[in-house]
mmCIF file of C-alpha atoms and ligand atoms in Angstrom:
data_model
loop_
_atom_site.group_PDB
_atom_site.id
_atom_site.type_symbol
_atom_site.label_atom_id
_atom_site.label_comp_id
_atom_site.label_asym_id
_atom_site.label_seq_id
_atom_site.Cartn_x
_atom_site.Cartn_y
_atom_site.Cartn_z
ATOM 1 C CA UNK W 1 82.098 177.172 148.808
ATOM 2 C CA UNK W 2 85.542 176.186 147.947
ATOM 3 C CA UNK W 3 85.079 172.521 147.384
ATOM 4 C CA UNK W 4 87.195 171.313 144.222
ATOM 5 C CA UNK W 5 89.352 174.119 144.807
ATOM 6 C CA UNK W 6 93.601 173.895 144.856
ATOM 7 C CA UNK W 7 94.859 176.837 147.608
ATOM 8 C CA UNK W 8 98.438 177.213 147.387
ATOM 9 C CA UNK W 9 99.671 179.736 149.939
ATOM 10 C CA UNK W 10 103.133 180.288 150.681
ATOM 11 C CA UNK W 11 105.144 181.061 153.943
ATOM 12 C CA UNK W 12 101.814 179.278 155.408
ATOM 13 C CA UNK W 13 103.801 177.501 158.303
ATOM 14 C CA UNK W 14 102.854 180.526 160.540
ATOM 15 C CA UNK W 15 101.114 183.828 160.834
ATOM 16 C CA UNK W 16 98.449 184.932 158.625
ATOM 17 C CA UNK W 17 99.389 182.593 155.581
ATOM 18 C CA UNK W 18 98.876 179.909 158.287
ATOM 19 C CA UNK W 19 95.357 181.689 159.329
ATOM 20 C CA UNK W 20 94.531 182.417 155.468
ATOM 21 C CA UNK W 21 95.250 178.473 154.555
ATOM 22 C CA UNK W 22 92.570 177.518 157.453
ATOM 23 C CA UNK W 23 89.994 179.763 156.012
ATOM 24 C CA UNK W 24 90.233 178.425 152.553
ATOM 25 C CA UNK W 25 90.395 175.204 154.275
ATOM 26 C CA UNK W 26 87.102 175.696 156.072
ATOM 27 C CA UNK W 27 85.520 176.428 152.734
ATOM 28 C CA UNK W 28 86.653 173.117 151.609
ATOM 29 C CA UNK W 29 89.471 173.951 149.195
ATOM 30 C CA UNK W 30 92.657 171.434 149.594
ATOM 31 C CA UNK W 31 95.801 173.287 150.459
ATOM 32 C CA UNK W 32 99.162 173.175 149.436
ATOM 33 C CA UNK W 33 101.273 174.584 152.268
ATOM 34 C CA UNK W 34 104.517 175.757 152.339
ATOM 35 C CA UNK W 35 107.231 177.701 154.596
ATOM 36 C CA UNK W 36 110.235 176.794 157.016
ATOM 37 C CA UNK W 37 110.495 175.047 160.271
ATOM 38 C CA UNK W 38 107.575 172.523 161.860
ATOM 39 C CA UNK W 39 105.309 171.926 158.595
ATOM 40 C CA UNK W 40 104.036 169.020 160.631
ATOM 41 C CA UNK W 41 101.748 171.095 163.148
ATOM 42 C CA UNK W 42 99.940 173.068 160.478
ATOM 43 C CA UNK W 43 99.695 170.287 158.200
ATOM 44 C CA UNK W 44 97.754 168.624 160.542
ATOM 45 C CA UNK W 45 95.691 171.678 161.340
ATOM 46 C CA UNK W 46 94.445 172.137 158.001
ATOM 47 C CA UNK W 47 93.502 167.788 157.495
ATOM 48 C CA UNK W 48 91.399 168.480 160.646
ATOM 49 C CA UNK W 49 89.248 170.567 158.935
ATOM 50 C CA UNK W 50 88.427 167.466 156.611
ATOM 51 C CA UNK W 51 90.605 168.443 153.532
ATOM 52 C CA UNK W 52 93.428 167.524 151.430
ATOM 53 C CA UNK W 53 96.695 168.944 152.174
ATOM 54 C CA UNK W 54 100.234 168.763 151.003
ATOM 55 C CA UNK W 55 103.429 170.447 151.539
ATOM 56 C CA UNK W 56 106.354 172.010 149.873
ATOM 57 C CA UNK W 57 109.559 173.278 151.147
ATOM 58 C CA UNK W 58 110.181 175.482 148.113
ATOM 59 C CA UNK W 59 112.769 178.705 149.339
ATOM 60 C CA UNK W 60 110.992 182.041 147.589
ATOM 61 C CA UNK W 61 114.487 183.432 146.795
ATOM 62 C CA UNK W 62 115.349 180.714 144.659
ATOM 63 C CA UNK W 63 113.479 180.551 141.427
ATOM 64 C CA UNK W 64 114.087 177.174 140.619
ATOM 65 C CA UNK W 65 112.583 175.697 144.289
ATOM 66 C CA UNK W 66 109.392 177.848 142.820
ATOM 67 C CA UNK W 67 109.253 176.008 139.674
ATOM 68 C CA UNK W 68 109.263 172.629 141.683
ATOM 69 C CA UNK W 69 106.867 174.025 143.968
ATOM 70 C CA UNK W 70 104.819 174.808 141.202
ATOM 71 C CA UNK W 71 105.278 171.369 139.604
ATOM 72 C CA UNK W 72 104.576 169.404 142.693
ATOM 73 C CA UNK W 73 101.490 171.144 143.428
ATOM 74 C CA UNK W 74 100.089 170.634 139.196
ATOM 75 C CA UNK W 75 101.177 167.008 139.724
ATOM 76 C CA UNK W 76 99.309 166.793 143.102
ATOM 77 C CA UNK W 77 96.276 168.175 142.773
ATOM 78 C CA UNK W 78 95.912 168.970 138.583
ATOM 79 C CA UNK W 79 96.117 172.870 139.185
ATOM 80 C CA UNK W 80 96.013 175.797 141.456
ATOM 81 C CA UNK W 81 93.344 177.557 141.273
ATOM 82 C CA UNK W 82 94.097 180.025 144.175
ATOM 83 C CA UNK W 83 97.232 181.353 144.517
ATOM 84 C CA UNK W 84 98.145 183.871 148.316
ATOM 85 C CA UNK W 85 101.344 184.750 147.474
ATOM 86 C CA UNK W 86 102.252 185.479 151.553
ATOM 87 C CA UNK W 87 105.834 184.528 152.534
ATOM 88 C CA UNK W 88 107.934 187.460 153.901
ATOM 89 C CA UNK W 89 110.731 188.722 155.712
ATOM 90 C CA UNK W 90 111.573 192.124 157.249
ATOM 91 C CA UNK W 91 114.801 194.015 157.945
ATOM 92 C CA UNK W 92 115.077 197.048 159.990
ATOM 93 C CA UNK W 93 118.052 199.508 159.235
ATOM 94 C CA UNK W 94 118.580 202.920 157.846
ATOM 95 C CA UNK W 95 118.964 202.922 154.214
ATOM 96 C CA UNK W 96 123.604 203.869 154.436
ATOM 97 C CA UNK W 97 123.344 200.891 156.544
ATOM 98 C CA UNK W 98 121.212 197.990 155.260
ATOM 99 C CA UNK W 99 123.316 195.329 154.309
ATOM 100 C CA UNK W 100 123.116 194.854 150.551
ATOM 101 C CA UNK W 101 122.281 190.745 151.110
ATOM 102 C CA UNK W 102 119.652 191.650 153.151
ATOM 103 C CA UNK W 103 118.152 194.536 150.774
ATOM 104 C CA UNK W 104 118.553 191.520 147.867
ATOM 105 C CA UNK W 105 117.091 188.536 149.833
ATOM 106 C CA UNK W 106 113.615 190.703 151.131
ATOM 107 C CA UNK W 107 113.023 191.663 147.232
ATOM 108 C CA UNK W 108 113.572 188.576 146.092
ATOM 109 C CA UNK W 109 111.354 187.009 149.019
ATOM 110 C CA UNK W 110 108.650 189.715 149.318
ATOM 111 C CA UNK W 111 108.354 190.519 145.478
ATOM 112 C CA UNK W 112 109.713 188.464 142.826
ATOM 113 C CA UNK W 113 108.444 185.352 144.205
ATOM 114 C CA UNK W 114 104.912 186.652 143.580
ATOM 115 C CA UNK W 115 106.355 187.127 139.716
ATOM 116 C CA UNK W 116 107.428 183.643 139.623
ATOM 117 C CA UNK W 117 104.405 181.775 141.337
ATOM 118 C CA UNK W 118 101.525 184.401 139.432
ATOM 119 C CA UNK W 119 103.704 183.757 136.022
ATOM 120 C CA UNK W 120 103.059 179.471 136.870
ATOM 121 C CA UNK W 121 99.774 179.401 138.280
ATOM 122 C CA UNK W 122 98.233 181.875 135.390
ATOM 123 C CA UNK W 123 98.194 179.652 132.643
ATOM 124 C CA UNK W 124 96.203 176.962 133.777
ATOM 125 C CA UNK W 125 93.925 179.787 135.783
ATOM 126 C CA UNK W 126 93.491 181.211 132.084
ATOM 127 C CA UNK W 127 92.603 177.979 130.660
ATOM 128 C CA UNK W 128 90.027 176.941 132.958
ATOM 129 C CA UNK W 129 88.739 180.255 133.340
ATOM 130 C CA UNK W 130 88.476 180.235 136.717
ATOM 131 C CA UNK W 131 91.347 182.389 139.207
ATOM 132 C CA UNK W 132 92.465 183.913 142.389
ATOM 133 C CA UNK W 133 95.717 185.291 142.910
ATOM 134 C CA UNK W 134 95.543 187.018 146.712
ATOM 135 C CA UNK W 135 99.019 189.342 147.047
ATOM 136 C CA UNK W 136 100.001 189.039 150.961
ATOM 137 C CA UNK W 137 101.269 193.399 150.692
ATOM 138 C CA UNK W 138 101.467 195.586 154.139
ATOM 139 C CA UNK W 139 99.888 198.957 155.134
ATOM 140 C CA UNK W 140 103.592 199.683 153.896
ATOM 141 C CA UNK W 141 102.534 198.810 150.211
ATOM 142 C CA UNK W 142 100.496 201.908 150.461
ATOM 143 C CA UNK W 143 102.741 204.690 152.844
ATOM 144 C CA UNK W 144 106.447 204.097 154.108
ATOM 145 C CA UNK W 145 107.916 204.125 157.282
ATOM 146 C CA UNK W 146 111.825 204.942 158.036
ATOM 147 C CA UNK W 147 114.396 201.682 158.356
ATOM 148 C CA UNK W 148 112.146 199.678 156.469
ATOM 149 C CA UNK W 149 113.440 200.388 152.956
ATOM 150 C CA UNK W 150 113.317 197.411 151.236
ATOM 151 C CA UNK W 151 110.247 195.658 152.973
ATOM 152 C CA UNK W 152 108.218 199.376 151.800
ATOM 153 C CA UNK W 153 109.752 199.131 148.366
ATOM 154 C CA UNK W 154 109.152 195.613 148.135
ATOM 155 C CA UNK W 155 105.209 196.008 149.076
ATOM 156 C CA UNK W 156 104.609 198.938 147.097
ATOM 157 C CA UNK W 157 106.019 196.813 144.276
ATOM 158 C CA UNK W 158 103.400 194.072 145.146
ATOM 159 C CA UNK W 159 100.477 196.819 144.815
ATOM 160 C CA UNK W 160 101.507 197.168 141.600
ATOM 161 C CA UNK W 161 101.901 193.615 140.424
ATOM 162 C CA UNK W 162 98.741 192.987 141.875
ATOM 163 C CA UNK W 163 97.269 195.758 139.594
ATOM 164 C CA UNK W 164 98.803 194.379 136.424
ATOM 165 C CA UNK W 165 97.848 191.131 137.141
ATOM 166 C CA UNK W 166 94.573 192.198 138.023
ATOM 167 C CA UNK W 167 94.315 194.066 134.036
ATOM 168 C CA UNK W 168 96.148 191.089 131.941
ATOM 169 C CA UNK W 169 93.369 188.839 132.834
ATOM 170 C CA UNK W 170 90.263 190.887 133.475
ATOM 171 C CA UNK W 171 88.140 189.910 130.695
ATOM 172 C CA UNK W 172 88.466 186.323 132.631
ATOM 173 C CA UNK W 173 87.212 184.894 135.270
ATOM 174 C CA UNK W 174 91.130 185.173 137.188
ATOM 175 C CA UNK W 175 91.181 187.930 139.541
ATOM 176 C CA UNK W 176 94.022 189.605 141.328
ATOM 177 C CA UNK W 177 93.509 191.646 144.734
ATOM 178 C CA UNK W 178 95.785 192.896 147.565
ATOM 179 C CA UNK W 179 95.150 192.841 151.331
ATOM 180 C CA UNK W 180 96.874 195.438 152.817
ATOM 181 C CA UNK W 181 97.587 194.302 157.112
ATOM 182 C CA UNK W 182 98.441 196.679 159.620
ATOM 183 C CA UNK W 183 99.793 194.955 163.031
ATOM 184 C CA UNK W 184 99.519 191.125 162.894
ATOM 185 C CA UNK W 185 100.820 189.349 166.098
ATOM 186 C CA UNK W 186 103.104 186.997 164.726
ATOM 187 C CA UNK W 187 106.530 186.152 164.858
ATOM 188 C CA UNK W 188 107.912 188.671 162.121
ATOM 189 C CA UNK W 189 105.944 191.654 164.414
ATOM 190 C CA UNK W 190 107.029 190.069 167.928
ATOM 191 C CA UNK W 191 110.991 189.916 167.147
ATOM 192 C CA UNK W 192 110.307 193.894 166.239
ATOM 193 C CA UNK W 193 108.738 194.386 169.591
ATOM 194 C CA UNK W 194 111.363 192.568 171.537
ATOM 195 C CA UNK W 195 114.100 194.145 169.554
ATOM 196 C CA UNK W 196 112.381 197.469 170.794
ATOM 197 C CA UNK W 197 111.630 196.489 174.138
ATOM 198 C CA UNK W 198 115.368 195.502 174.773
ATOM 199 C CA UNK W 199 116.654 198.990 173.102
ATOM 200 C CA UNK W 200 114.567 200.682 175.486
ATOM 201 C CA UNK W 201 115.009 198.830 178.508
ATOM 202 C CA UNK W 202 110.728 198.656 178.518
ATOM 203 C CA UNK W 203 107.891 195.727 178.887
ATOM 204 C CA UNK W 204 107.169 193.650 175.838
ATOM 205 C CA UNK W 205 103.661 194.564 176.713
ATOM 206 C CA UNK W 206 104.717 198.758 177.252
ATOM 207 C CA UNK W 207 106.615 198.176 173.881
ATOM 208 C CA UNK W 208 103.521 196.573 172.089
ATOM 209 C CA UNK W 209 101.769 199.707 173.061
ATOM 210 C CA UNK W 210 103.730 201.828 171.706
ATOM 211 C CA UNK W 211 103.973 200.244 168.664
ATOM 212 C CA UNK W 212 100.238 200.025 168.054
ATOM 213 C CA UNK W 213 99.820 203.781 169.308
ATOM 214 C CA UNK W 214 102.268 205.205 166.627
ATOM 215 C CA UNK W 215 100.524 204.061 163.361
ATOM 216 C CA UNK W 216 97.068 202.283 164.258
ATOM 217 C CA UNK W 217 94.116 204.380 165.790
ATOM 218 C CA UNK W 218 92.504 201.100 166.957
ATOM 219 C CA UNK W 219 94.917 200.243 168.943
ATOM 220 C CA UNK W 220 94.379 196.632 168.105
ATOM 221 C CA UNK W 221 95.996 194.160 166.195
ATOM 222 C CA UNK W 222 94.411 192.618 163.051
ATOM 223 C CA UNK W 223 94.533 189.149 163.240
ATOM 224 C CA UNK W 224 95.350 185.799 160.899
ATOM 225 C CA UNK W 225 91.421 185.166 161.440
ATOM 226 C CA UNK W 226 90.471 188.204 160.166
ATOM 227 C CA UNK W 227 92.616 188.144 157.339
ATOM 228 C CA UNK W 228 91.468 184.792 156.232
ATOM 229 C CA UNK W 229 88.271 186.141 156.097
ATOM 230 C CA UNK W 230 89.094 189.015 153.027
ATOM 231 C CA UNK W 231 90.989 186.203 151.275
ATOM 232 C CA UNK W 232 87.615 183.955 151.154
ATOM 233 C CA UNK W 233 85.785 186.600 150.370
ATOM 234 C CA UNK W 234 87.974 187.267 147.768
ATOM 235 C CA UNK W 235 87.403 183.721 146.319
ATOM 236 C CA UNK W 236 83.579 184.362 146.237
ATOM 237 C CA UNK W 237 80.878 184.955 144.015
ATOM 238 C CA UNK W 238 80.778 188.663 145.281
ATOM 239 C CA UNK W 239 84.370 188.714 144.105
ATOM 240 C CA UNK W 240 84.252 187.952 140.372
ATOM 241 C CA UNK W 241 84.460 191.820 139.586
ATOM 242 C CA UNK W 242 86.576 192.647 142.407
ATOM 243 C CA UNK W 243 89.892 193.502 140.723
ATOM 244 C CA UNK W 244 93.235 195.265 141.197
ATOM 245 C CA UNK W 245 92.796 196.317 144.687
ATOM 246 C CA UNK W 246 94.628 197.043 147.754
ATOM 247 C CA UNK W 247 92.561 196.225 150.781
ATOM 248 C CA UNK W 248 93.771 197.777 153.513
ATOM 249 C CA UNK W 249 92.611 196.219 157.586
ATOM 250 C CA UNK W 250 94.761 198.196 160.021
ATOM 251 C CA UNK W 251 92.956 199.287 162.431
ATOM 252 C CA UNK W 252 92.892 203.158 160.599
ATOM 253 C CA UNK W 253 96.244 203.057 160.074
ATOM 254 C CA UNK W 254 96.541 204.423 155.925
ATOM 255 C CA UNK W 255 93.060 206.761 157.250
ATOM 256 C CA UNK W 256 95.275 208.990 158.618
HETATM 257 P P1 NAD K 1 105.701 185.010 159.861
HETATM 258 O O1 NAD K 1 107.138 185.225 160.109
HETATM 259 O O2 NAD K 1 104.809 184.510 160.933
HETATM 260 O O3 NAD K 1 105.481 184.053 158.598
HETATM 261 C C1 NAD K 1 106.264 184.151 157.467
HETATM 262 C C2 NAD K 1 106.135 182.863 156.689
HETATM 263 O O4 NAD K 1 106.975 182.964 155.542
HETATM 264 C C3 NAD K 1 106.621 181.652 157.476
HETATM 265 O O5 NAD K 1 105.838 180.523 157.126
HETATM 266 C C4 NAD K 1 108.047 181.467 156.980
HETATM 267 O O6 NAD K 1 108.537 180.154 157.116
HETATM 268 C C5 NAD K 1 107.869 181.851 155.531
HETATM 269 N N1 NAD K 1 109.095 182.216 154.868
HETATM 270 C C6 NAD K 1 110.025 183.139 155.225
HETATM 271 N N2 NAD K 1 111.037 183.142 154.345
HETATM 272 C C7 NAD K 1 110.721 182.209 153.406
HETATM 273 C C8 NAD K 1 111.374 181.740 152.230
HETATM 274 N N3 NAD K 1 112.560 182.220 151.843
HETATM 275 N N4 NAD K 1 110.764 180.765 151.520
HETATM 276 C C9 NAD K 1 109.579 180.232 151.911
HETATM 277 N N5 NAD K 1 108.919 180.658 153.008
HETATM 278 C C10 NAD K 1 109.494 181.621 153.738
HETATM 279 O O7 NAD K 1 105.187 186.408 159.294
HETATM 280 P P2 NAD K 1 103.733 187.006 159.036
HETATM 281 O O8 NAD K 1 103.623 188.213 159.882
HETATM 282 O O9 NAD K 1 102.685 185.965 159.073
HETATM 283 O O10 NAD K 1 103.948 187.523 157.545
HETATM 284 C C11 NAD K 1 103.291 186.982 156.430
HETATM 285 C C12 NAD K 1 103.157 188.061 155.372
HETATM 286 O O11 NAD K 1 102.349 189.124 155.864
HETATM 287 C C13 NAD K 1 104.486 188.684 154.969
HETATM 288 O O12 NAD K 1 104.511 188.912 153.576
HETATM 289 C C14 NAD K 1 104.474 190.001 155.725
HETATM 290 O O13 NAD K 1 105.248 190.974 155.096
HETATM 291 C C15 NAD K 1 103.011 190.342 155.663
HETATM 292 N N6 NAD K 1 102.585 191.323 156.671
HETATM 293 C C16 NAD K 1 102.719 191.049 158.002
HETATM 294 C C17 NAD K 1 102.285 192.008 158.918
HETATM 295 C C18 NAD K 1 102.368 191.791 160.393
HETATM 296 O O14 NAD K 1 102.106 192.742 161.136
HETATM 297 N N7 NAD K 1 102.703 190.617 160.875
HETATM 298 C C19 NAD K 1 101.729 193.197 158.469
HETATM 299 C C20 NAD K 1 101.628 193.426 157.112
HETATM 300 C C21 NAD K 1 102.041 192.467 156.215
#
């Protein structure tokens, strides 16, 4: 479905950007990847699905890595026509104590990046009349949760990006949706859960089920698959009207 197609998705080294690049992959788009540590593994992850694939090391908190990211991936593969903005970081702290650096760095990471790649990507969307920008927000883009200040501000800010992204273009064929996760099992939710299991001197496993049991009725987590899933289906045919909206799959969690 996606043959032809450029997928840039960033922070897609692990996690659900990871799982969303392999679904876009598995439609046949070629994928720009991008993130820290082994870029090797997933690289070859996505080629085994048959596609392209390239990567950039671009840091979202530095403006000017975007711009090269944004460069390398024109001069690689002429445009990109799908854009998940994903990469994120979390901090946990009560709002007298969050250090200020780390308050600045999770905007910067969570939010402005998606600013900086949308305000790239949109022009060549525009001119070929043809778009997806997929905005990577939380169940906490939609209700908060204490200690998580900037990560809920930051989210809620992506909502509404996505939504005037989503009206700037929607006499076009560029669209601009949200996807809204609950629990995800990957490294940015197990360091939470170990950091709780060791405060409480409980299982990983008793701590896990506590965390599920506060905020999702399924008592499941969603997973990188799943996810994946929305974001083609946001980048089909059924999605050409699809626009401005925050798709929430956690489990129940924003039911409530
Ligand atoms: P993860 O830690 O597994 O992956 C984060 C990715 O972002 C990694 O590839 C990492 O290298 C990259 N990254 C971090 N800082 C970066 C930077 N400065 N520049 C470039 N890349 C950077 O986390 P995840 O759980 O897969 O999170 C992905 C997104 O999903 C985040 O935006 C997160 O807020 C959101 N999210 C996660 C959950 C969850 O439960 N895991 C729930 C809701 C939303």
């Amino acid at each position: 479905m996606l043959k032809g197609k450029t997928a840039l998705v960033t922070g897609s080294t692990s996690g659900i950007g990871l799982g969303i690049a392999l679904a876009l992959a598995r439609q046949g788009a070629q994928i720009v990847l991008n993130g820290f540590g082994d870029s090797e593994g997933p690289k070859a992850q996505v080629a085994a699905l048959g596609v392209k694939v390239a990567y950039h090391g671009a840091d979202m908190s530095k403006v000017g890595d975007i711009e090269a990211m944004m460069k390398f991936a024109a001069a690689e593969f002429g445009r990109v026509d799908i854009l998940v903005n994903n990469a994120g970081i979390q901090h946990v702290a009560r709002i007298e104590d969050f250090p200020v650096e780390r308050w600045d760095a999770v905007l910067a990471i969570n939010l402005s990046s998606a600013f900086h790649t949308s305000r790239l990507a949109l022009p060549a969307m525009r001119s070929a009349n043809w778009g997806r920008i997929i905005n990577v927000a939380s169940a906490h883009g939609l209700v908060g949760s204490p200690e998580k200040s900037a990560y809920v501000a930051a989210k809620h800010g992506m909502v509404g990006l996505t939504k005037v992204t989503a009206l700037e273009n929607a006499t076009s064929g560029v669209t601009c949706n949200a996807i809204c996760p609950g629990w995800v099992l990957t490294p940015l939710v197990q360091k939470q859960i170990d950091a709780r299991a060791a405060a409480a001197g409980m299982s990983v496993e008793e701590a896990k089920r506590l965390l599920l049991g506060e905020k999702e009725p399924s008592l499941q987590f969603t997973t990188p698959e799943e996810l994946g899933e929305l974001a083609v289906f946001f980048c089909s045919p059924a999605g050409n009207n699809v626009r401005g909206v925050a798709w929430n799959m956690d489990g129940g969690w924003v039911a409530q």
